[in-house]
Amino acid sequence: MRHAIGQGIRGLFRNGWYTLVSLLTVTICLFLSGILFTVLADLGATLDRAARDVTVTVFFEPGITEEKILDYRAVILDREEVRDVVYVSAREAWEDFGQEYLGEYAADFDENPLADSASLRITMKDISRQKDLTAFLEKLPDVRKVNSSAGAARALGSAGTVLTYALAGTGLSLSLISLFLIYSTISAGIAARQKEIEIMKYLGATDGYIYGPFFAEGLLIGLTGACAAFFLVTILAGRTMLYLEESFPVLTEVFVFLPMGRIWRTLGPGFFGFGCGIGLLGSLLPVGRHLRV
Amino acid sequence: MTTKPVSGPDTVIRLENITKSYRGGDSIPALLEVCLTIHRGEFVFVTGASGSGKSTLIRLLTREIRATSGKIMVLGYDMQRIRRSQIALLRRRMGIVFQDFRLLEDRSLLENTMLAMKVTGAGSARSRKRARDILERMGLSGREKARPLQLSGGEQQKAALARALMNSPALLLADEPTGNLDMDSAMEIMDLLTEAHRAGATVLVVTHNMEIVEKVGGRLIRLDHGRVVYDSGPAERREDP
Ligand SMILES: Nc1ncnc2c1ncn2[C@@H]1O[C@H](COP(=O)(O)OP(=O)(O)O)[C@@H](O)[C@H]1O
Ligand SMILES: [Mg+2]
């Protein structure tokens, strides 16, 4: 074991450029995936918050009673994609409107011009199902109009989907490249030491003694790459967030920046597992090929 | 799968109808139906013209290659059925001196010698001590730091022998260990081999130098076109004067 690790470390230096290139590839792979993951996690949190702000408003036919509207409220609340339904009376609607758009002129009106504008304001748990909800609401009797922000919901939802695919695609292709490079590094190492391996075999070395160092080497490349990526992402993403929050405070109102600690709880084990996995696989394949011959 | 000894504990090597054809068996066999038994404590010379199958015999004994047909037992292992992990254990009990030395050019003489013990899992300190002892006995003490290419032919041959003796082998195999040496250097090597023999090793030496065979004595086996054409027999072993 100590032999394998010691020789593995020596192998890292013996292979020089090869080792450096595969190490950098693993680092870059994990770094990009890490950044994408961070953005995705923040976006997810942002979408979550945005979902609370995106509302569907239902207006009813003039003359409907308040009790009737409250009955509808109960029906709508029963639907699973709905988070909350708020009843907005005509008076409240007018006050809101007046404050927002008319300011002091609001006092000039004697009668409420929005007398028939009692409404239900719905917030959703899952904004991607806004269309279903709207269709359901429009079929209800007594409903005059449904106001929804279908466009915003769709845009937010698809941005998340696109980023998820981007993460999966980038991660996968970069993993394959990393794997290939570790594989080449270990293969080159075995080829360079072919004569030594041959001699050690005749001296009675076991396969473990001969090939252990190559596993250690692959594992070290994977783990070192993961550690380097860990620091890069922590430093870079952490710094960027801090900078954005300080320089553009308005951004924090639109975007949610998750604390790095929460992101690392997922990313840390992921990096570690990926580093080990790709290191072991990258050395297992060439060693296996070598053993079969 | 087990490889239990078939012959007695005194049988170190046993070949039964061994045939070896290279490249699938279309060509003329390098060894043909060879039968041979070598007992513990024997000193055996194998001789024959170039291409008669001497190296092939050594390669079969070290399990570098497998026989096409027949049965070989070496130190109790059935070479046709031996498992991969057992080959390493078998080789630790063998000392092999190759025709081309097979020393690592980028390691010192001391490191090359130590390697034989280190691959068995022994520590560096123990391996170094043992290597120094053996190199001293070979008269190579002053050259420990030299690289193989800085050594003379005789010194390289001694280095290869030193490495083969590191694990006190029960069986010592040497393929033309005096091949390119003058008579004095050759006799030095032979003296070291007889010393190892006296220390308890069974020794098999391939050579085509009959002068050496005359001088050293021991059992003589002659190969010709892959067949055993002469065997002085196991019992006849002349003691050293
Ligand atoms: N790897 C090989 N492939 C094919 N033929 C071989 C190989 N090694 C040896 N031979 C052939 O087998 C025969 C015996 O070779 P070898 O055992 O090396 O003879 P020796 O050591 O007595 O000179 C020769 O005809 C040689 O050409
Ligand atoms: Mg030969």
Coordinates of C-alpha atoms and ligand atoms in Angstrom, one line a residue:
Chain A
M1 CA 0.0 0.0 0.0
R2 CA 2.7 2.5 1.0
H3 CA 4.7 1.2 -2.0
A4 CA 1.8 1.9 -4.3
I5 CA 1.2 5.4 -3.1
G6 CA 4.9 6.3 -3.0
Q7 CA 5.4 4.9 -6.5
G8 CA 2.2 6.5 -7.6
I9 CA 3.4 9.9 -6.5
R10 CA 6.7 9.3 -8.3
G11 CA 4.8 8.3 -11.4
L12 CA 3.0 11.6 -11.4
F13 CA 6.3 13.4 -11.8
R14 CA 7.8 10.8 -14.1
N15 CA 5.0 11.3 -16.6
G16 CA 5.4 15.1 -16.4
W17 CA 3.4 16.8 -19.1
Y18 CA 0.9 14.0 -19.5
T19 CA 0.0 14.2 -15.8
L20 CA -0.2 17.9 -15.9
V21 CA -2.6 17.9 -18.9
S22 CA -4.9 15.3 -17.4
L23 CA -4.8 17.0 -14.0
L24 CA -5.8 20.3 -15.7
T25 CA -8.6 18.6 -17.6
V26 CA -10.1 17.1 -14.5
T27 CA -9.8 20.5 -12.8
I28 CA -11.4 22.4 -15.7
C29 CA -14.1 19.8 -16.1
L30 CA -15.1 20.0 -12.4
F31 CA -14.6 23.8 -12.4
L32 CA -17.0 24.4 -15.3
S33 CA -19.5 21.9 -13.9
G34 CA -19.2 23.5 -10.5
I35 CA -19.8 27.0 -11.8
L36 CA -22.7 25.7 -13.9
F37 CA -24.1 23.9 -10.9
T38 CA -23.8 27.1 -8.7
V39 CA -25.6 29.2 -11.3
L40 CA -28.2 26.5 -11.6
A41 CA -28.7 26.2 -7.9
D42 CA -29.1 30.0 -7.6
L43 CA -31.4 30.1 -10.6
G44 CA -33.5 27.3 -9.0
A45 CA -33.8 29.4 -5.8
T46 CA -34.6 32.5 -7.9
L47 CA -37.3 30.6 -9.8
D48 CA -38.7 29.4 -6.5
R49 CA -38.9 32.9 -5.2
A50 CA -40.2 34.2 -8.5
A51 CA -43.0 31.6 -8.4
R52 CA -44.3 33.4 -5.4
D53 CA -44.4 36.7 -7.2
V54 CA -46.0 35.5 -10.4
T55 CA -49.8 35.7 -9.8
V56 CA -52.9 34.8 -11.7
T57 CA -55.8 37.2 -11.1
V58 CA -59.4 36.1 -11.7
F59 CA -62.0 38.8 -12.3
F60 CA -65.7 38.0 -11.9
E61 CA -68.9 39.1 -13.7
P62 CA -70.4 42.3 -12.2
G63 CA -72.9 41.8 -9.5
I64 CA -71.5 38.6 -8.0
T65 CA -71.7 38.3 -4.3
E66 CA -68.7 38.1 -2.0
E67 CA -69.8 34.8 -0.6
K68 CA -69.9 33.3 -4.1
I69 CA -66.3 34.5 -4.8
L70 CA -65.2 33.0 -1.5
D71 CA -66.7 29.7 -2.5
Y72 CA -64.7 29.8 -5.7
R73 CA -61.6 30.6 -3.6
A74 CA -62.1 27.4 -1.6
V75 CA -62.4 25.4 -4.9
I76 CA -59.2 26.9 -6.3
L77 CA -57.3 26.4 -3.1
D78 CA -58.0 22.7 -3.4
R79 CA -55.9 22.4 -6.5
E80 CA -52.4 21.1 -5.8
E81 CA -50.4 23.5 -7.9
V82 CA -51.9 26.5 -6.0
R83 CA -50.0 27.9 -3.1
D84 CA -52.5 30.6 -1.9
V85 CA -55.5 32.5 -3.0
V86 CA -56.1 36.1 -1.7
Y87 CA -59.5 37.8 -2.0
V88 CA -59.1 41.4 -3.2
S89 CA -62.3 43.4 -2.7
A90 CA -63.3 46.2 -5.1
R91 CA -62.4 48.8 -2.5
E92 CA -59.0 47.4 -1.9
A93 CA -58.4 47.2 -5.6
W94 CA -59.3 50.8 -6.1
E95 CA -57.1 51.9 -3.2
D96 CA -54.1 50.0 -4.6
F97 CA -54.7 51.3 -8.0
G98 CA -55.2 54.9 -6.8
Q99 CA -52.0 54.8 -4.7
E100 CA -49.9 53.4 -7.5
Y101 CA -51.1 55.4 -10.5
L102 CA -53.1 58.5 -9.4
G103 CA -51.4 59.6 -6.2
E104 CA -53.2 62.7 -4.9
Y105 CA -55.7 62.8 -7.8
A106 CA -57.3 59.7 -6.4
A107 CA -59.3 61.9 -4.0
D108 CA -61.0 63.6 -7.0
F109 CA -63.1 60.5 -7.6
D110 CA -66.4 60.2 -5.7
E111 CA -67.3 56.8 -6.8
N112 CA -65.2 53.7 -7.1
P113 CA -64.6 53.3 -10.9
L114 CA -63.6 49.7 -10.1
A115 CA -66.8 48.9 -8.3
D116 CA -67.1 45.6 -10.1
S117 CA -63.5 44.6 -9.9
A118 CA -63.5 42.2 -7.0
S119 CA -60.9 39.5 -7.7
L120 CA -58.9 36.5 -6.5
R121 CA -55.1 36.7 -6.6
I122 CA -53.6 33.3 -6.9
T123 CA -50.0 32.4 -6.2
M124 CA -48.7 29.0 -7.4
K125 CA -46.4 26.3 -6.1
D126 CA -45.5 25.3 -9.6
I127 CA -45.6 28.0 -12.2
S128 CA -45.1 25.6 -15.1
R129 CA -48.7 24.5 -14.6
Q130 CA -50.0 28.1 -15.0
K131 CA -51.6 27.2 -18.3
D132 CA -53.7 24.3 -16.8
L133 CA -54.8 26.6 -14.0
T134 CA -55.8 29.4 -16.4
A135 CA -57.8 27.0 -18.6
F136 CA -59.6 25.6 -15.5
L137 CA -60.3 29.2 -14.3
E138 CA -61.6 30.4 -17.6
K139 CA -64.2 27.5 -17.7
L140 CA -65.7 28.5 -14.4
P141 CA -69.0 30.3 -14.6
D142 CA -69.1 33.9 -13.4
V143 CA -65.5 34.4 -14.5
R144 CA -65.1 37.5 -16.6
K145 CA -61.4 37.6 -17.2
V146 CA -58.2 35.8 -16.1
N147 CA -55.0 37.7 -16.0
S148 CA -51.9 35.6 -16.1
S149 CA -48.2 36.1 -16.9
A150 CA -47.9 33.1 -19.1
G151 CA -44.9 34.5 -20.9
A152 CA -42.8 35.1 -17.7
A153 CA -43.7 31.7 -16.3
R154 CA -42.7 30.0 -19.5
A155 CA -39.4 31.9 -19.8
L156 CA -38.4 31.2 -16.3
G157 CA -39.3 27.5 -16.6
S158 CA -37.4 27.0 -19.9
A159 CA -34.3 28.8 -18.7
G160 CA -34.1 26.3 -15.9
T161 CA -34.5 23.4 -18.3
V162 CA -31.9 24.7 -20.7
L163 CA -29.4 25.2 -17.9
T164 CA -30.0 21.7 -16.6
Y165 CA -29.4 20.2 -20.0
A166 CA -26.3 22.4 -20.4
L167 CA -25.0 21.1 -17.1
A168 CA -25.6 17.5 -18.0
G169 CA -24.1 17.9 -21.5
T170 CA -21.1 19.8 -20.4
G171 CA -20.5 17.5 -17.5
L172 CA -20.8 14.4 -19.6
S173 CA -18.5 15.5 -22.4
L174 CA -15.9 16.9 -20.0
S175 CA -16.1 13.7 -18.0
L176 CA -15.3 11.7 -21.1
I177 CA -12.4 13.9 -22.0
S178 CA -11.1 13.7 -18.5
L179 CA -11.4 9.9 -18.6
F180 CA -9.7 9.7 -21.9
L181 CA -6.8 11.8 -20.7
I182 CA -6.3 9.9 -17.5
Y183 CA -6.5 6.7 -19.5
S184 CA -3.8 8.0 -21.9
T185 CA -1.6 9.2 -19.0
I186 CA -1.7 5.8 -17.3
S187 CA -1.2 3.9 -20.6
A188 CA 1.8 6.1 -21.4
G189 CA 3.1 5.4 -17.9
I190 CA 2.7 1.6 -18.4
A191 CA 4.3 1.8 -21.8
A192 CA 7.3 3.8 -20.5
R193 CA 7.9 1.3 -17.7
Q194 CA 7.3 -1.8 -19.9
K195 CA 10.9 -3.1 -19.4
E196 CA 10.8 -2.5 -15.7
I197 CA 7.4 -4.3 -15.4
E198 CA 8.7 -7.2 -17.4
I199 CA 11.8 -7.5 -15.1
M200 CA 9.8 -7.1 -11.9
K201 CA 7.5 -10.0 -13.1
Y202 CA 10.5 -12.3 -13.5
L203 CA 11.7 -11.3 -10.0
G204 CA 8.3 -12.4 -8.6
A205 CA 6.4 -9.2 -8.2
T206 CA 2.6 -9.6 -7.9
D207 CA 0.1 -7.8 -10.1
G208 CA -0.8 -5.7 -7.2
Y209 CA 2.8 -4.6 -6.6
I210 CA 3.3 -3.8 -10.3
Y211 CA -0.1 -2.1 -11.0
G212 CA -1.0 -0.7 -7.6
P213 CA 1.1 2.4 -8.3
F214 CA -0.9 3.1 -11.5
F215 CA -4.1 3.0 -9.6
A216 CA -2.6 5.3 -7.0
E217 CA -1.5 7.6 -9.8
G218 CA -4.9 7.7 -11.5
L219 CA -6.6 8.3 -8.1
L220 CA -4.2 11.1 -7.2
I221 CA -4.8 12.8 -10.6
G222 CA -8.6 12.6 -10.0
L223 CA -8.5 13.7 -6.4
T224 CA -5.9 16.5 -7.0
G225 CA -8.1 17.8 -9.9
A226 CA -11.2 17.7 -7.6
C227 CA -9.4 19.6 -4.9
A228 CA -8.1 22.2 -7.3
A229 CA -11.6 22.7 -8.8
F230 CA -13.0 22.9 -5.3
F231 CA -10.7 25.8 -4.4
L232 CA -11.2 27.5 -7.8
V233 CA -15.0 27.3 -7.6
T234 CA -15.0 28.4 -3.9
I235 CA -12.7 31.4 -4.6
L236 CA -14.2 32.4 -7.9
A237 CA -17.9 31.9 -7.3
G238 CA -17.6 33.3 -3.8
R239 CA -15.7 36.3 -4.9
T240 CA -18.0 36.9 -7.9
M241 CA -21.1 36.7 -5.7
L242 CA -19.6 39.1 -3.1
Y243 CA -18.7 41.5 -5.9
L244 CA -22.2 41.3 -7.5
E245 CA -23.9 41.8 -4.2
E246 CA -21.8 44.8 -3.3
S247 CA -21.7 46.5 -6.6
F248 CA -25.2 45.8 -7.9
P249 CA -27.4 45.5 -4.8
V250 CA -30.4 45.5 -7.1
L251 CA -29.4 42.1 -8.4
T252 CA -30.0 40.5 -5.0
E253 CA -33.6 41.6 -5.4
V254 CA -34.0 39.7 -8.6
F255 CA -31.6 36.8 -8.0
V256 CA -31.2 34.6 -5.0
F257 CA -27.5 33.9 -4.2
L258 CA -27.4 30.7 -2.1
P259 CA -24.6 30.7 0.4
M260 CA -21.5 28.7 -0.8
G261 CA -21.8 26.4 2.2
R262 CA -25.2 25.1 1.0
I263 CA -23.8 24.6 -2.5
W264 CA -20.8 22.7 -1.2
R265 CA -23.0 20.3 0.6
T266 CA -23.9 18.9 -2.8
L267 CA -20.9 19.8 -4.8
G268 CA -18.2 18.6 -2.3
P269 CA -19.2 14.9 -2.2
G270 CA -19.9 15.1 -6.0
F271 CA -16.4 16.4 -6.7
F272 CA -14.9 13.8 -4.4
G273 CA -16.8 11.0 -5.9
F274 CA -16.1 12.1 -9.5
G275 CA -12.4 12.5 -8.8
C276 CA -12.2 9.0 -7.3
G277 CA -14.4 7.4 -9.9
I278 CA -12.7 8.9 -13.0
G279 CA -9.2 8.3 -11.5
L280 CA -10.0 4.6 -10.8
L281 CA -11.7 4.0 -14.1
G282 CA -9.0 5.8 -16.0
S283 CA -6.4 3.5 -14.5
L284 CA -8.5 0.4 -14.4
L285 CA -9.1 0.4 -18.1
P286 CA -5.4 0.5 -19.3
V287 CA -4.3 -1.9 -16.5
G288 CA -7.1 -4.3 -17.4
R289 CA -6.1 -4.1 -21.1
H290 CA -2.5 -4.8 -20.1
L291 CA -3.3 -7.7 -17.9
R292 CA -5.4 -9.5 -20.6
V293 CA -2.5 -9.6 -23.0
Chain B
M1 CA -8.0 -25.2 -9.5
T2 CA -5.1 -26.6 -7.5
T3 CA -1.5 -27.5 -8.4
K4 CA -0.5 -30.2 -6.0
P5 CA 2.9 -31.8 -6.4
V6 CA 2.7 -35.1 -8.3
S7 CA 6.3 -36.1 -7.9
G8 CA 8.3 -36.4 -4.7
P9 CA 9.6 -33.4 -2.8
D10 CA 13.1 -34.1 -4.2
T11 CA 11.9 -33.5 -7.7
V12 CA 12.6 -29.9 -8.6
I13 CA 11.9 -30.1 -12.4
R14 CA 9.9 -32.7 -14.2
L15 CA 9.0 -32.6 -17.9
E16 CA 6.6 -35.2 -19.4
N17 CA 6.4 -35.3 -23.2
I18 CA 6.8 -31.6 -23.5
T19 CA 6.3 -30.2 -27.0
K20 CA 6.6 -26.5 -27.7
S21 CA 5.7 -25.0 -31.1
Y22 CA 5.8 -21.3 -31.6
R23 CA 3.1 -19.5 -33.5
G24 CA 0.2 -21.9 -33.1
G25 CA 2.1 -25.1 -34.1
D26 CA 2.4 -24.8 -37.9
S27 CA 6.2 -24.5 -37.7
I28 CA 8.8 -27.1 -36.6
P29 CA 8.6 -27.5 -32.8
A30 CA 11.3 -25.8 -30.7
L31 CA 11.0 -28.7 -28.3
L32 CA 9.7 -32.1 -29.2
E33 CA 8.4 -34.7 -26.7
V34 CA 11.0 -33.9 -24.1
C35 CA 11.1 -36.0 -20.9
L36 CA 13.3 -34.9 -18.1
T37 CA 13.6 -35.1 -14.3
I38 CA 15.9 -32.9 -12.2
H39 CA 16.3 -33.6 -8.5
R40 CA 17.1 -31.3 -5.7
G41 CA 20.8 -30.5 -5.4
E42 CA 21.7 -31.3 -9.0
F43 CA 24.0 -29.1 -11.0
V44 CA 22.9 -29.5 -14.6
F45 CA 24.4 -28.2 -17.9
V46 CA 22.2 -28.0 -20.9
T47 CA 24.1 -27.7 -24.2
G48 CA 23.3 -27.9 -27.9
A49 CA 23.7 -25.9 -31.1
S50 CA 22.1 -22.5 -31.6
G51 CA 18.4 -23.0 -32.1
S52 CA 18.3 -26.4 -30.5
G53 CA 15.7 -25.2 -27.9
K54 CA 17.8 -24.4 -24.8
S55 CA 16.3 -20.9 -24.2
T56 CA 12.8 -22.3 -24.9
L57 CA 13.4 -24.9 -22.1
I58 CA 14.3 -22.0 -19.7
R59 CA 11.3 -20.0 -20.8
L60 CA 9.0 -22.9 -20.1
L61 CA 10.5 -23.3 -16.6
T62 CA 10.0 -19.7 -15.8
R63 CA 6.5 -19.8 -17.2
E64 CA 7.4 -17.0 -19.7
I65 CA 5.7 -19.3 -22.2
R66 CA 3.4 -22.3 -22.0
A67 CA 4.0 -25.7 -23.5
T68 CA 2.0 -26.7 -26.5
S69 CA 1.5 -30.2 -25.0
G70 CA 2.8 -32.3 -22.2
K71 CA 3.2 -31.7 -18.5
I72 CA 5.8 -29.6 -16.6
M73 CA 6.2 -29.5 -12.8
V74 CA 8.5 -26.9 -11.3
L75 CA 9.1 -26.7 -7.5
G76 CA 5.7 -28.5 -7.1
Y77 CA 3.7 -26.3 -9.4
D78 CA 2.0 -27.7 -12.5
M79 CA 3.0 -25.1 -15.0
Q80 CA 0.1 -25.8 -17.3
R81 CA -2.5 -25.1 -14.6
I82 CA -0.7 -22.6 -12.3
R83 CA -2.7 -19.5 -11.4
R84 CA -1.4 -16.0 -12.2
S85 CA -0.9 -15.1 -8.5
Q86 CA 1.1 -18.3 -8.0
I87 CA 3.5 -17.5 -10.8
A88 CA 4.8 -14.6 -8.7
L89 CA 5.3 -16.9 -5.7
L90 CA 7.0 -19.5 -7.8
R91 CA 9.4 -17.0 -9.3
R92 CA 10.4 -15.7 -5.9
R93 CA 11.9 -19.2 -5.3
M94 CA 13.7 -19.1 -8.6
G95 CA 16.8 -17.1 -9.5
I96 CA 16.9 -16.3 -13.2
V97 CA 20.0 -15.1 -15.1
F98 CA 19.0 -13.9 -18.5
Q99 CA 21.1 -14.2 -21.6
D100 CA 20.7 -10.4 -22.1
F101 CA 21.1 -9.6 -18.3
R102 CA 17.9 -7.5 -18.3
L103 CA 19.2 -4.9 -15.9
L104 CA 17.5 -1.5 -15.6
E105 CA 19.8 1.1 -17.3
D106 CA 18.5 4.0 -15.3
R107 CA 19.1 2.4 -11.9
S108 CA 22.4 1.9 -10.1
L109 CA 23.9 -1.6 -9.6
L110 CA 22.8 -1.5 -6.0
E111 CA 19.2 -0.5 -6.9
N112 CA 19.0 -3.2 -9.6
T113 CA 20.1 -5.8 -7.1
M114 CA 17.8 -4.6 -4.3
L115 CA 14.8 -4.7 -6.7
A116 CA 14.6 -8.6 -6.5
M117 CA 13.9 -8.4 -2.7
K118 CA 11.8 -5.2 -2.8
V119 CA 9.2 -6.8 -5.2
T120 CA 8.6 -9.4 -2.5
G121 CA 7.5 -6.7 -0.2
A122 CA 10.7 -6.5 1.9
G123 CA 11.7 -3.1 3.2
S124 CA 14.4 -0.9 1.6
A125 CA 16.8 -1.2 4.5
R126 CA 16.7 -5.0 4.6
S127 CA 17.0 -5.2 0.8
R128 CA 19.9 -2.8 0.8
K129 CA 21.8 -4.7 3.4
R130 CA 21.3 -8.0 1.6
A131 CA 22.3 -6.5 -1.7
R132 CA 25.5 -5.0 -0.2
D133 CA 26.4 -8.4 1.2
I134 CA 25.9 -10.2 -2.0
L135 CA 27.7 -7.6 -4.1
E136 CA 30.6 -7.7 -1.8
R137 CA 30.8 -11.5 -2.2
M138 CA 30.9 -10.9 -5.9
G139 CA 33.7 -8.4 -5.6
L140 CA 31.5 -5.5 -6.8
S141 CA 31.5 -3.5 -3.6
G142 CA 33.1 -0.5 -5.2
R143 CA 30.7 -0.3 -8.1
E144 CA 27.4 -0.1 -6.2
K145 CA 26.6 3.4 -7.6
A146 CA 27.5 2.6 -11.2
R147 CA 24.9 2.2 -13.9
P148 CA 24.8 -1.1 -15.8
L149 CA 26.2 0.5 -19.0
Q150 CA 29.2 1.7 -17.0
L151 CA 30.0 -1.9 -16.1
S152 CA 32.1 -4.4 -18.1
G153 CA 30.4 -7.4 -19.6
G154 CA 31.7 -9.6 -16.7
E155 CA 30.5 -7.1 -14.1
Q156 CA 27.0 -7.0 -15.7
Q157 CA 26.9 -10.7 -15.7
K158 CA 27.8 -10.8 -12.0
A159 CA 25.2 -8.1 -11.4
A160 CA 22.5 -10.3 -13.0
L161 CA 23.7 -13.2 -10.9
A162 CA 23.7 -11.1 -7.7
R163 CA 20.1 -10.1 -8.3
A164 CA 19.2 -13.8 -9.0
L165 CA 20.7 -14.8 -5.7
M166 CA 18.9 -12.1 -3.6
N167 CA 16.1 -14.3 -2.4
S168 CA 18.2 -17.4 -1.8
P169 CA 16.6 -19.3 -4.6
A170 CA 15.8 -23.0 -4.5
L171 CA 16.3 -23.2 -8.2
L172 CA 18.8 -21.2 -10.2
L173 CA 18.4 -20.9 -13.9
A174 CA 21.1 -19.3 -16.1
D175 CA 20.9 -18.9 -19.8
E176 CA 24.4 -18.7 -21.3
P177 CA 25.8 -16.7 -18.3
T178 CA 29.3 -16.9 -19.8
G179 CA 28.3 -16.2 -23.4
N180 CA 30.4 -13.2 -24.2
L181 CA 33.1 -13.5 -21.5
D182 CA 36.7 -14.5 -21.7
M183 CA 37.7 -17.7 -20.0
D184 CA 38.9 -16.0 -16.8
S185 CA 35.7 -14.0 -16.3
A186 CA 33.6 -17.1 -17.3
M187 CA 35.3 -19.2 -14.6
E188 CA 34.7 -16.4 -12.1
I189 CA 31.0 -16.7 -12.9
M190 CA 31.1 -20.5 -12.7
D191 CA 32.7 -20.3 -9.3
L192 CA 29.9 -18.1 -8.1
L193 CA 27.3 -20.6 -9.5
T194 CA 29.0 -23.5 -7.8
E195 CA 29.1 -21.5 -4.6
A196 CA 25.3 -21.0 -4.8
H197 CA 25.0 -24.7 -5.6
R198 CA 26.9 -25.6 -2.5
A199 CA 24.7 -23.3 -0.5
G200 CA 21.8 -25.5 -1.5
A201 CA 20.4 -24.3 -4.8
T202 CA 19.5 -26.7 -7.6
V203 CA 21.3 -25.2 -10.6
L204 CA 20.6 -25.4 -14.4
V205 CA 23.1 -23.7 -16.7
V206 CA 22.7 -23.3 -20.4
T207 CA 26.0 -23.1 -22.2
H208 CA 27.6 -24.2 -25.5
N209 CA 31.1 -23.8 -24.0
M210 CA 32.2 -27.4 -23.5
E211 CA 35.5 -26.4 -21.9
I212 CA 33.5 -25.0 -19.0
V213 CA 31.4 -28.1 -18.7
E214 CA 34.6 -30.2 -18.6
K215 CA 36.1 -28.0 -15.9
V216 CA 33.1 -27.7 -13.6
G217 CA 31.5 -31.1 -14.2
G218 CA 28.0 -32.1 -13.3
R219 CA 25.1 -33.6 -15.2
L220 CA 25.1 -32.9 -18.9
I221 CA 22.1 -32.8 -21.2
R222 CA 22.4 -32.2 -24.9
L223 CA 19.6 -30.9 -27.1
D224 CA 19.4 -31.2 -30.8
H225 CA 16.5 -29.8 -32.9
G226 CA 14.3 -29.8 -29.8
R227 CA 15.1 -33.3 -28.7
V228 CA 17.2 -34.6 -25.8
V229 CA 19.9 -36.5 -27.6
Y230 CA 22.2 -37.1 -24.6
D231 CA 21.8 -37.1 -20.8
S232 CA 24.6 -38.1 -18.6
G233 CA 22.0 -39.0 -16.0
P234 CA 21.0 -37.6 -12.6
A235 CA 23.2 -39.8 -10.4
E236 CA 26.6 -38.9 -12.0
R237 CA 27.6 -35.8 -10.2
R238 CA 31.3 -35.1 -9.8
E239 CA 32.2 -33.2 -6.6
D240 CA 34.4 -30.1 -6.9
P241 CA 38.1 -30.7 -6.2
Ligands
LIG1 N1 9.5 -16.2 -30.0 C1 9.8 -17.1 -31.0 N2 9.0 -17.2 -32.0 C2 9.2 -18.1 -33.0 N3 10.2 -19.0 -33.0 C3 11.0 -18.9 -32.0 C4 10.9 -18.0 -30.9 N4 11.9 -18.2 -30.0 C5 12.6 -19.2 -30.5 N5 12.1 -19.7 -31.7 C6 12.6 -20.8 -32.5 O1 12.7 -21.9 -31.7 C7 13.9 -22.6 -31.9 C8 14.6 -22.8 -30.6 O2 15.0 -21.5 -30.2 P1 15.8 -21.3 -28.8 O3 15.1 -22.0 -27.8 O4 16.0 -19.8 -28.6 O5 17.2 -22.0 -29.1 P2 18.6 -21.8 -28.4 O6 18.4 -21.0 -27.2 O7 19.0 -23.2 -28.2 O8 19.5 -21.1 -29.4 C9 14.6 -21.9 -33.0 O9 14.4 -22.5 -34.2 C10 14.1 -20.5 -32.9 O10 14.1 -19.9 -34.2
MG2 MG 19.3 -19.2 -26.5

